[in-house]
């Protein structure tokens, strides 16, 4: 069986609401987060008061919570590609800045650009006795100079001879700063294995 799930209508609706409410222009955006970390200091070297420009209070603070959590619903349901961006935005909710404004705008531009994306999986009843979880861990090392913490993530599949179906994905900030890429990847692997063991018990009971 080829299974396809989507939230196209919901994402279209929330994106239209965002761009109508804010008056911000949509532009084609191919990634929900910048390829490189954003430096929170002014590139000219000047400061805006005691804060860099991206650290000043954000103009979208009053509506950010509504739009972040609305898009989080899509990220949890059928859009694993939005997970890291939404997870980062959720950590900024209580101290919203101009930098957070920029991240939110970019995420919504990306969501609108990719509104047609769907979740696709293949499931075969022939694999009912052999299906197993398969986790793919990943991590991005912290950049303390920019105030960024290491992020741990994973994408979990149920696999078999003819089955490949995504069932769980997540992205979260690590509880401590990591000293190397190896340490970060190891922490992500450990976290993913814990999820795999839980999922394996569930699959066996089913």
mmCIF file of N, CA and C in Angstrom, residues 1-3 120-132 157-166:
data_model
loop_
_atom_site.group_PDB
_atom_site.id
_atom_site.type_symbol
_atom_site.label_atom_id
_atom_site.label_comp_id
_atom_site.label_asym_id
_atom_site.label_seq_id
_atom_site.Cartn_x
_atom_site.Cartn_y
_atom_site.Cartn_z
ATOM 1 N N UNK A 1 0.828 -1.198 0.000
ATOM 2 C CA UNK A 1 0.000 0.000 0.000
ATOM 3 C C UNK A 1 0.868 1.255 0.000
ATOM 4 N N UNK A 2 0.490 2.204 -0.824
ATOM 5 C CA UNK A 2 1.137 3.512 -0.825
ATOM 6 C C UNK A 2 0.228 4.467 -0.048
ATOM 7 N N UNK A 3 0.698 4.934 1.094
ATOM 8 C CA UNK A 3 -0.106 5.800 1.952
ATOM 9 C C UNK A 3 0.384 7.239 1.848
ATOM 10 N N UNK A 120 4.625 10.587 2.625
ATOM 11 C CA UNK A 120 4.415 9.371 1.834
ATOM 12 C C UNK A 120 5.088 8.189 2.518
ATOM 13 N N UNK A 121 4.393 7.065 2.557
ATOM 14 C CA UNK A 121 4.964 5.852 3.118
ATOM 15 C C UNK A 121 4.457 4.629 2.377
ATOM 16 N N UNK A 122 5.213 3.549 2.461
ATOM 17 C CA UNK A 122 4.825 2.283 1.838
ATOM 18 C C UNK A 122 4.664 1.237 2.934
ATOM 19 N N UNK A 123 3.523 0.566 2.927
ATOM 20 C CA UNK A 123 3.236 -0.452 3.942
ATOM 21 C C UNK A 123 2.786 -1.733 3.254
ATOM 22 N N UNK A 124 3.390 -2.852 3.652
ATOM 23 C CA UNK A 124 3.030 -4.153 3.092
ATOM 24 C C UNK A 124 2.560 -5.078 4.210
ATOM 25 N N UNK A 125 1.422 -5.717 4.015
ATOM 26 C CA UNK A 125 0.929 -6.674 5.006
ATOM 27 C C UNK A 125 1.822 -7.912 5.079
ATOM 28 N N UNK A 126 2.671 -8.113 4.082
ATOM 29 C CA UNK A 126 3.602 -9.253 4.104
ATOM 30 C C UNK A 126 4.676 -9.078 5.178
ATOM 31 N N UNK A 127 4.816 -7.852 5.673
ATOM 32 C CA UNK A 127 5.857 -7.568 6.669
ATOM 33 C C UNK A 127 5.326 -7.565 8.097
ATOM 34 N N UNK A 128 4.112 -8.040 8.292
ATOM 35 C CA UNK A 128 3.489 -7.920 9.606
ATOM 36 C C UNK A 128 4.290 -8.610 10.715
ATOM 37 N N UNK A 129 5.015 -9.658 10.375
ATOM 38 C CA UNK A 129 5.770 -10.392 11.390
ATOM 39 C C UNK A 129 7.233 -9.962 11.499
ATOM 40 N N UNK A 130 7.687 -9.131 10.576
ATOM 41 C CA UNK A 130 9.112 -8.785 10.586
ATOM 42 C C UNK A 130 9.360 -7.277 10.663
ATOM 43 N N UNK A 131 8.310 -6.474 10.656
ATOM 44 C CA UNK A 131 8.485 -5.015 10.690
ATOM 45 C C UNK A 131 9.219 -4.590 11.951
ATOM 46 N N UNK A 132 10.133 -3.648 11.802
ATOM 47 C CA UNK A 132 10.948 -3.173 12.913
ATOM 48 C C UNK A 132 11.145 -1.663 12.810
ATOM 49 N N UNK A 157 11.429 5.385 11.399
ATOM 50 C CA UNK A 157 10.635 4.668 10.394
ATOM 51 C C UNK A 157 10.243 3.288 10.922
ATOM 52 N N UNK A 158 9.153 2.747 10.388
ATOM 53 C CA UNK A 158 8.873 1.316 10.487
ATOM 54 C C UNK A 158 9.291 0.721 9.147
ATOM 55 N N UNK A 159 10.171 -0.284 9.197
ATOM 56 C CA UNK A 159 10.713 -0.849 7.958
ATOM 57 C C UNK A 159 10.497 -2.361 7.911
ATOM 58 N N UNK A 160 10.463 -2.880 6.707
ATOM 59 C CA UNK A 160 10.377 -4.315 6.461
ATOM 60 C C UNK A 160 10.921 -4.583 5.076
ATOM 61 N N UNK A 161 10.655 -5.736 4.533
ATOM 62 C CA UNK A 161 11.139 -6.038 3.176
ATOM 63 C C UNK A 161 10.502 -5.111 2.142
ATOM 64 N N UNK A 162 9.223 -4.797 2.352
ATOM 65 C CA UNK A 162 8.512 -3.941 1.404
ATOM 66 C C UNK A 162 7.878 -2.731 2.092
ATOM 67 N N UNK A 163 8.271 -2.476 3.325
ATOM 68 C CA UNK A 163 7.649 -1.411 4.123
ATOM 69 C C UNK A 163 8.662 -0.333 4.468
ATOM 70 N N UNK A 164 8.257 0.898 4.299
ATOM 71 C CA UNK A 164 9.061 2.044 4.734
ATOM 72 C C UNK A 164 8.085 3.178 5.053
ATOM 73 N N UNK A 165 7.876 3.404 6.343
ATOM 74 C CA UNK A 165 6.875 4.409 6.721
ATOM 75 C C UNK A 165 7.390 5.268 7.876
ATOM 76 N N UNK A 166 7.414 6.589 7.704
ATOM 77 C CA UNK A 166 7.867 7.476 8.783
ATOM 78 C C UNK A 166 6.795 7.590 9.863
#
